[in-house]
Amino acid sequence: MAVPSAGGKPRVVAEPDRTKGELWYRWPDALPGGRAVLATAGRGALESASVVVLSLETGERRMLVDKASNPVFAASGHLLFVRESSLFAVAFDAERLELRGEPAPIIEGILTFAAGAANFAVSEEGSLVYVRGELGVTLAWVDRQGRSVPIRTGRWLGTPQLSPDGRRAAVEMGNDEGGLDIWIYDAARNAFTRFTTAEGSNRNPRWSPDGRWLAFTSNRDGGYDLCRKPADFSGEVERLLEKKGYQSPEAFSPGGEFLIYIEADATGKPDLWMLPLKSGSAPSPIFQTPFSESQAALSPDGRWLAYLGRVGPRGSLRARAYRTRRPIAGLD
């Protein structure tokens, strides 16, 4: 978005290109003259983000650097960006909006947060200030006595989900292809096993109540689709819905008959839906409003659905609870 410095009505400069899997733009940096802005275009996993330049006059976008984030233009005529906690520089023509040469690393070990924001800045005179360090995203296995065992992999980790028997955990882990895969950690063996191996990203694992299945979302076929696979690695990935757009699992019903999931519309606004898994019936919306509903969790008896909802078109997100009419055999 852009808004006049003196105030006024904000306007849309550019929207993510959904046909290319883009989900968001972040960390804009306006170029001299005010005609264009640098930004990070995200496609789910940070490792698959790109540095793009957007025209403030036409809305046209151009990809400059792949697998990179947090672009900043320096008065020296260089584009700075971060890739895997290393700060890179490349000569950049701010008039023609083109790179001049190949990027080169200049500082390693920049403190970078999981979302991709890096701790560095450049003054107008050309001085660079930065913070070294590691974010240290690790898993920790904690017992009921409070003993914590850190589990380090050297890769980005996220969305840990314990299995129903408490012996394993499914996690997202960055892969060498620039996306995310799901891995399963076995506490008894203190070892990870890769669960998905497709190109792109496989995200948001959710265990079925009996521990037999892992549901997740995958962009292996283009958009983010709702999928599942046997948790014992005995079968192939099954696509649960033949629908375009973005779907991601949230919670199974206590008996495993239904899967509650997020479905995002063309604007990226999420709603909560329910998919019958055993009857073969069509999915149906739980909440389909002008606002956003996400991050759903069911109570063990199936009588309550907790979720995150936005209050009004510009309101804040709030935790809410929805009382089902009866234990979920059909959420109505």
Short mmCIF file of C-alpha atoms in Angstrom, two decimals:
data_model
loop_
_atom_site.label_atom_id
_atom_site.label_comp_id
_atom_site.label_asym_id
_atom_site.label_seq_id
_atom_site.Cartn_x
_atom_site.Cartn_y
_atom_site.Cartn_z
CA MET A 1 0.00 0.00 0.00
CA ALA A 2 0.96 3.66 -0.39
CA VAL A 3 -0.36 6.79 1.28
CA PRO A 4 0.58 10.48 0.70
CA SER A 5 3.04 11.83 3.28
CA ALA A 6 0.57 14.61 4.11
CA GLY A 7 -2.18 12.09 4.73
CA GLY A 8 -5.01 10.83 2.58
CA LYS A 9 -6.53 7.64 1.33
CA PRO A 10 -4.22 4.60 1.05
CA ARG A 11 -4.07 2.89 -2.33
CA VAL A 12 -2.96 -0.53 -3.44
CA VAL A 13 0.42 -0.48 -5.20
CA ALA A 14 0.62 -4.17 -6.00
CA GLU A 15 -0.91 -7.44 -4.88
CA PRO A 16 0.89 -10.80 -4.65
CA ASP A 17 0.82 -12.78 -7.87
CA ARG A 18 -1.21 -15.85 -6.86
CA THR A 19 -0.49 -17.57 -10.17
CA LYS A 20 3.18 -17.71 -9.09
CA GLY A 21 2.38 -18.88 -5.58
CA GLU A 22 3.03 -15.51 -3.93
CA LEU A 23 1.24 -14.98 -0.62
CA TRP A 24 2.57 -11.66 0.70
CA TYR A 25 4.84 -8.62 0.28
CA ARG A 26 6.96 -7.38 3.20
CA TRP A 27 9.71 -4.90 4.14
CA PRO A 28 9.30 -2.24 1.43
CA ASP A 29 12.17 0.18 0.77
CA ALA A 30 11.41 3.15 -1.48
CA LEU A 31 13.99 3.95 -4.15
CA PRO A 32 15.26 7.51 -4.80
CA GLY A 33 12.76 9.56 -6.76
CA GLY A 34 9.75 7.74 -5.35
CA ARG A 35 8.92 5.89 -8.57
CA ALA A 36 9.54 2.35 -7.32
CA VAL A 37 9.94 0.33 -4.16
CA LEU A 38 11.89 -2.80 -3.25
CA ALA A 39 10.09 -5.54 -1.35
CA THR A 40 10.19 -9.20 -0.36
CA ALA A 41 7.68 -11.47 -2.12
CA GLY A 42 6.85 -14.55 -0.06
CA ARG A 43 5.65 -17.93 -1.32
CA GLY A 44 5.05 -19.57 2.06
CA ALA A 45 8.46 -20.71 3.24
CA LEU A 46 10.97 -17.93 3.77
CA GLU A 47 13.58 -19.94 1.88
CA SER A 48 11.51 -19.52 -1.30
CA ALA A 49 11.04 -15.74 -0.95
CA SER A 50 12.34 -13.32 -3.59
CA VAL A 51 13.47 -9.70 -3.74
CA VAL A 52 11.27 -7.80 -6.19
CA VAL A 53 10.96 -4.22 -7.40
CA LEU A 54 7.48 -2.70 -7.76
CA SER A 55 6.59 0.34 -9.83
CA LEU A 56 4.55 2.87 -7.83
CA GLU A 57 3.29 4.33 -11.12
CA THR A 58 2.14 1.22 -12.98
CA GLY A 59 2.09 -1.56 -10.36
CA GLU A 60 4.44 -3.62 -12.54
CA ARG A 61 6.69 -6.03 -10.63
CA ARG A 62 10.05 -7.55 -11.51
CA MET A 63 11.95 -10.26 -9.67
CA LEU A 64 15.54 -9.22 -8.90
CA VAL A 65 17.00 -11.90 -6.62
CA ASP A 66 15.58 -15.33 -5.82
CA LYS A 67 15.84 -16.97 -2.38
CA ALA A 68 16.45 -13.63 -0.69
CA SER A 69 14.68 -11.21 1.64
CA ASN A 70 14.79 -7.80 3.33
CA PRO A 71 16.12 -5.60 0.44
CA VAL A 72 17.65 -2.18 1.20
CA PHE A 73 19.04 0.33 -1.31
CA ALA A 74 22.33 2.01 -0.34
CA ALA A 75 23.41 5.43 -1.60
CA SER A 76 26.56 3.80 -2.95
CA GLY A 77 24.37 2.32 -5.68
CA HIS A 78 24.11 -1.16 -4.18
CA LEU A 79 21.18 -3.39 -3.36
CA LEU A 80 21.64 -5.14 -0.01
CA PHE A 81 19.68 -8.25 0.95
CA VAL A 82 19.85 -11.27 3.24
CA ARG A 83 20.11 -14.92 2.30
CA GLU A 84 20.47 -17.61 5.00
CA SER A 85 21.68 -15.01 7.58
CA SER A 86 24.39 -13.67 5.23
CA LEU A 87 24.27 -10.07 4.01
CA PHE A 88 24.82 -9.71 0.25
CA ALA A 89 25.48 -6.68 -1.95
CA VAL A 90 25.09 -6.20 -5.69
CA ALA A 91 25.43 -3.09 -7.87
CA PHE A 92 21.99 -1.76 -8.78
CA ASP A 93 20.84 0.81 -11.33
CA ALA A 94 18.02 2.65 -9.52
CA GLU A 95 16.95 4.40 -12.75
CA ARG A 96 16.67 1.32 -14.97
CA LEU A 97 15.76 -0.92 -12.00
CA GLU A 98 18.37 -3.49 -13.03
CA LEU A 99 21.17 -5.38 -11.32
CA ARG A 100 24.71 -4.63 -12.47
CA GLY A 101 26.74 -7.71 -11.75
CA GLU A 102 26.49 -10.71 -9.44
CA PRO A 103 25.63 -10.58 -5.71
CA ALA A 104 28.51 -11.11 -3.30
CA PRO A 105 28.39 -11.85 0.45
CA ILE A 106 29.81 -9.06 2.62
CA ILE A 107 28.90 -10.09 6.19
CA GLU A 108 27.98 -13.49 7.59
CA GLY A 109 25.97 -14.26 10.70
CA ILE A 110 23.44 -11.40 10.55
CA LEU A 111 20.77 -11.91 13.20
CA THR A 112 17.67 -12.82 11.18
CA PHE A 113 14.26 -13.66 12.55
CA ALA A 114 12.23 -16.64 11.39
CA ALA A 115 9.91 -14.38 9.38
CA GLY A 116 12.94 -13.05 7.47
CA ALA A 117 13.47 -9.60 9.00
CA ALA A 118 17.20 -8.98 9.34
CA ASN A 119 18.95 -6.73 11.85
CA PHE A 120 20.81 -4.24 9.68
CA ALA A 121 20.37 -0.70 8.37
CA VAL A 122 22.23 1.73 6.11
CA SER A 123 22.47 5.49 6.67
CA GLU A 124 22.13 8.05 3.87
CA GLU A 125 25.88 8.67 4.15
CA GLY A 126 26.56 4.97 3.55
CA SER A 127 27.37 3.68 7.05
CA LEU A 128 26.17 0.15 7.80
CA VAL A 129 25.04 -0.98 11.24
CA TYR A 130 24.11 -4.57 11.99
CA VAL A 131 23.68 -7.18 14.70
CA ARG A 132 25.47 -10.50 14.62
CA GLY A 133 23.96 -13.63 16.10
CA GLU A 134 21.77 -16.63 15.54
CA LEU A 135 18.08 -16.77 16.22
CA GLY A 136 18.53 -20.29 17.52
CA VAL A 137 15.23 -21.78 16.39
CA THR A 138 15.33 -25.24 17.95
CA LEU A 139 12.90 -27.81 19.23
CA ALA A 140 12.96 -28.73 22.89
CA TRP A 141 11.58 -31.98 24.33
CA VAL A 142 10.35 -31.19 27.85
CA ASP A 143 9.19 -33.83 30.35
CA ARG A 144 6.73 -33.35 33.20
CA GLN A 145 9.58 -32.68 35.63
CA GLY A 146 10.64 -29.69 33.56
CA ARG A 147 13.77 -31.25 32.09
CA SER A 148 14.40 -29.79 28.64
CA VAL A 149 16.39 -31.48 25.90
CA PRO A 150 17.15 -29.15 22.94
CA ILE A 151 16.91 -30.68 19.46
CA ARG A 152 19.08 -28.81 16.97
CA THR A 153 19.14 -29.46 13.25
CA GLY A 154 20.90 -26.45 11.73
CA ARG A 155 17.79 -25.71 9.67
CA TRP A 156 14.70 -23.58 10.13
CA LEU A 157 12.04 -25.43 12.14
CA GLY A 158 8.40 -24.62 12.73
CA THR A 159 4.87 -25.79 13.55
CA PRO A 160 5.73 -28.74 15.83
CA GLN A 161 2.83 -31.16 16.35
CA LEU A 162 2.97 -34.01 18.89
CA SER A 163 1.55 -37.39 17.92
CA PRO A 164 -1.43 -38.64 19.97
CA ASP A 165 0.78 -41.15 21.82
CA GLY A 166 3.33 -38.44 22.66
CA ARG A 167 6.24 -40.37 21.20
CA ARG A 168 6.80 -38.43 17.99
CA ALA A 169 6.57 -34.91 16.66
CA ALA A 170 5.90 -33.71 13.12
CA VAL A 171 7.68 -30.48 12.20
CA GLU A 172 8.32 -28.24 9.22
CA MET A 173 11.98 -28.07 8.21
CA GLY A 174 13.67 -26.06 5.46
CA ASN A 175 14.94 -28.12 2.53
CA ASP A 176 17.74 -27.64 0.02
CA GLU A 177 15.29 -26.75 -2.75
CA GLY A 178 14.24 -23.53 -1.02
CA GLY A 179 10.96 -24.78 0.41
CA LEU A 180 9.73 -26.70 3.44
CA ASP A 181 9.27 -30.38 4.09
CA ILE A 182 7.65 -32.26 6.94
CA TRP A 183 9.90 -34.42 9.09
CA ILE A 184 8.99 -36.73 11.96
CA TYR A 185 11.08 -36.71 15.13
CA ASP A 186 11.19 -39.97 17.11
CA ALA A 187 11.96 -39.25 20.77
CA ALA A 188 13.08 -42.81 21.57
CA ARG A 189 15.67 -42.79 18.77
CA ASN A 190 16.42 -39.07 19.00
CA ALA A 191 16.28 -38.99 15.20
CA PHE A 192 14.43 -37.24 12.37
CA THR A 193 12.96 -38.98 9.32
CA ARG A 194 11.90 -37.01 6.25
CA PHE A 195 8.18 -37.48 5.67
CA THR A 196 7.65 -35.50 2.44
CA THR A 197 10.11 -35.21 -0.43
CA ALA A 198 8.35 -33.18 -3.12
CA GLU A 199 9.66 -29.96 -4.57
CA GLY A 200 8.13 -26.78 -3.21
CA SER A 201 6.71 -26.62 0.30
CA ASN A 202 4.80 -29.04 2.51
CA ARG A 203 3.47 -27.35 5.63
CA ASN A 204 1.20 -27.36 8.70
CA PRO A 205 1.15 -31.05 9.71
CA ARG A 206 -1.79 -32.32 11.77
CA TRP A 207 -2.10 -35.81 13.29
CA SER A 208 -5.30 -37.81 13.06
CA PRO A 209 -6.63 -38.84 16.52
CA ASP A 210 -5.53 -42.47 16.01
CA GLY A 211 -2.06 -41.41 14.88
CA ARG A 212 -2.42 -43.22 11.54
CA TRP A 213 -2.43 -40.14 9.29
CA LEU A 214 -0.74 -36.80 8.89
CA ALA A 215 -2.71 -34.13 7.08
CA PHE A 216 -0.82 -31.16 5.65
CA THR A 217 -0.88 -28.57 2.89
CA SER A 218 1.35 -28.84 -0.16
CA ASN A 219 2.01 -26.75 -3.26
CA ARG A 220 3.45 -29.70 -5.22
CA ASP A 221 0.71 -29.23 -7.82
CA GLY A 222 0.75 -25.44 -7.94
CA GLY A 223 -1.62 -24.04 -5.31
CA TYR A 224 -1.58 -25.10 -1.66
CA ASP A 225 -3.74 -28.23 -1.53
CA LEU A 226 -5.10 -30.26 1.35
CA CYS A 227 -3.25 -33.62 1.51
CA ARG A 228 -2.66 -36.56 3.80
CA LYS A 229 -0.25 -39.48 4.02
CA PRO A 230 0.02 -42.54 6.32
CA ALA A 231 2.17 -41.61 9.30
CA ASP A 232 3.99 -44.95 9.13
CA PHE A 233 5.34 -44.06 5.64
CA SER A 234 3.43 -46.99 4.13
CA GLY A 235 1.60 -45.09 1.41
CA GLU A 236 1.74 -42.19 -1.00
CA VAL A 237 0.44 -38.66 -0.63
CA GLU A 238 -3.31 -38.38 -1.17
CA ARG A 239 -4.85 -35.12 -2.31
CA LEU A 240 -8.06 -34.65 -0.31
CA LEU A 241 -9.68 -31.88 -2.34
CA GLU A 242 -9.77 -31.02 -6.04
CA LYS A 243 -10.10 -27.27 -5.50
CA LYS A 244 -8.04 -24.29 -6.55
CA GLY A 245 -6.69 -21.78 -4.07
CA TYR A 246 -5.22 -22.27 -0.62
CA GLN A 247 -6.34 -24.94 1.85
CA SER A 248 -4.54 -25.92 5.06
CA PRO A 249 -5.54 -28.38 7.84
CA GLU A 250 -6.42 -27.11 11.29
CA ALA A 251 -7.92 -29.93 13.38
CA PHE A 252 -9.44 -33.40 13.17
CA SER A 253 -12.71 -34.19 14.91
CA PRO A 254 -12.20 -36.43 18.00
CA GLY A 255 -13.27 -39.52 16.06
CA GLY A 256 -11.41 -38.61 12.90
CA GLU A 257 -14.56 -38.38 10.79
CA PHE A 258 -13.98 -34.76 9.81
CA LEU A 259 -11.09 -32.46 9.11
CA ILE A 260 -11.46 -28.76 9.84
CA TYR A 261 -9.36 -26.67 7.49
CA ILE A 262 -8.68 -23.14 6.30
CA GLU A 263 -9.70 -22.08 2.83
CA ALA A 264 -8.48 -18.71 1.57
CA ASP A 265 -10.33 -16.81 -1.13
CA ALA A 266 -8.73 -14.87 -3.98
CA THR A 267 -7.87 -11.98 -1.64
CA GLY A 268 -6.11 -14.29 0.84
CA LYS A 269 -8.84 -13.97 3.51
CA PRO A 270 -9.20 -17.31 5.38
CA ASP A 271 -12.45 -19.02 6.36
CA LEU A 272 -13.01 -22.24 8.30
CA TRP A 273 -14.41 -25.26 6.47
CA MET A 274 -15.12 -28.88 7.33
CA LEU A 275 -14.35 -31.90 5.14
CA PRO A 276 -15.97 -35.32 5.82
CA LEU A 277 -13.28 -38.01 5.45
CA LYS A 278 -15.32 -41.21 5.61
CA SER A 279 -18.64 -40.44 3.95
CA GLY A 280 -17.26 -38.85 0.82
CA SER A 281 -19.57 -35.86 1.22
CA ALA A 282 -18.67 -32.44 -0.09
CA PRO A 283 -16.94 -29.93 2.22
CA SER A 284 -19.05 -27.27 3.89
CA PRO A 285 -18.22 -23.91 5.48
CA ILE A 286 -18.22 -23.49 9.25
CA PHE A 287 -17.61 -19.74 9.08
CA GLN A 288 -17.71 -17.91 5.77
CA THR A 289 -17.79 -14.23 6.63
CA PRO A 290 -16.39 -10.98 5.19
CA PHE A 291 -13.66 -11.18 7.84
CA SER A 292 -10.96 -13.74 8.79
CA GLU A 293 -11.18 -16.98 10.78
CA SER A 294 -8.19 -19.24 11.36
CA GLN A 295 -6.15 -21.29 13.87
CA ALA A 296 -8.95 -23.61 14.91
CA ALA A 297 -8.74 -26.21 17.68
CA LEU A 298 -11.42 -28.60 18.94
CA SER A 299 -12.03 -29.55 22.54
CA PRO A 300 -11.50 -33.30 23.29
CA ASP A 301 -15.27 -33.88 23.56
CA GLY A 302 -15.96 -32.06 20.30
CA ARG A 303 -18.34 -29.58 21.89
CA TRP A 304 -16.20 -26.46 21.53
CA LEU A 305 -14.29 -24.97 18.64
CA ALA A 306 -11.68 -22.33 19.52
CA TYR A 307 -10.41 -20.12 16.73
CA LEU A 308 -8.89 -16.75 15.90
CA GLY A 309 -11.27 -14.25 14.35
CA ARG A 310 -10.98 -10.69 13.12
CA VAL A 311 -13.50 -8.23 14.50
CA GLY A 312 -14.58 -5.99 11.61
CA PRO A 313 -12.72 -5.33 8.34
CA ARG A 314 -9.92 -3.41 10.10
CA GLY A 315 -10.32 -4.86 13.56
CA SER A 316 -7.81 -6.75 15.66
CA LEU A 317 -7.62 -10.52 15.82
CA ARG A 318 -9.28 -12.05 18.88
CA ALA A 319 -9.56 -15.56 20.26
CA ARG A 320 -13.12 -16.84 20.14
CA ALA A 321 -15.02 -19.99 21.02
CA TYR A 322 -17.94 -21.56 19.17
CA ARG A 323 -20.28 -23.98 20.93
CA THR A 324 -21.36 -26.84 18.70
CA ARG A 325 -24.93 -28.05 19.03
CA ARG A 326 -23.75 -31.54 19.89
CA PRO A 327 -20.44 -33.39 20.02
CA ILE A 328 -19.00 -33.25 16.53
CA ALA A 329 -20.33 -36.05 14.43
CA GLY A 330 -21.51 -33.30 12.12
CA LEU A 331 -20.54 -29.78 13.12
CA ASP A 332 -23.70 -27.74 12.66
#
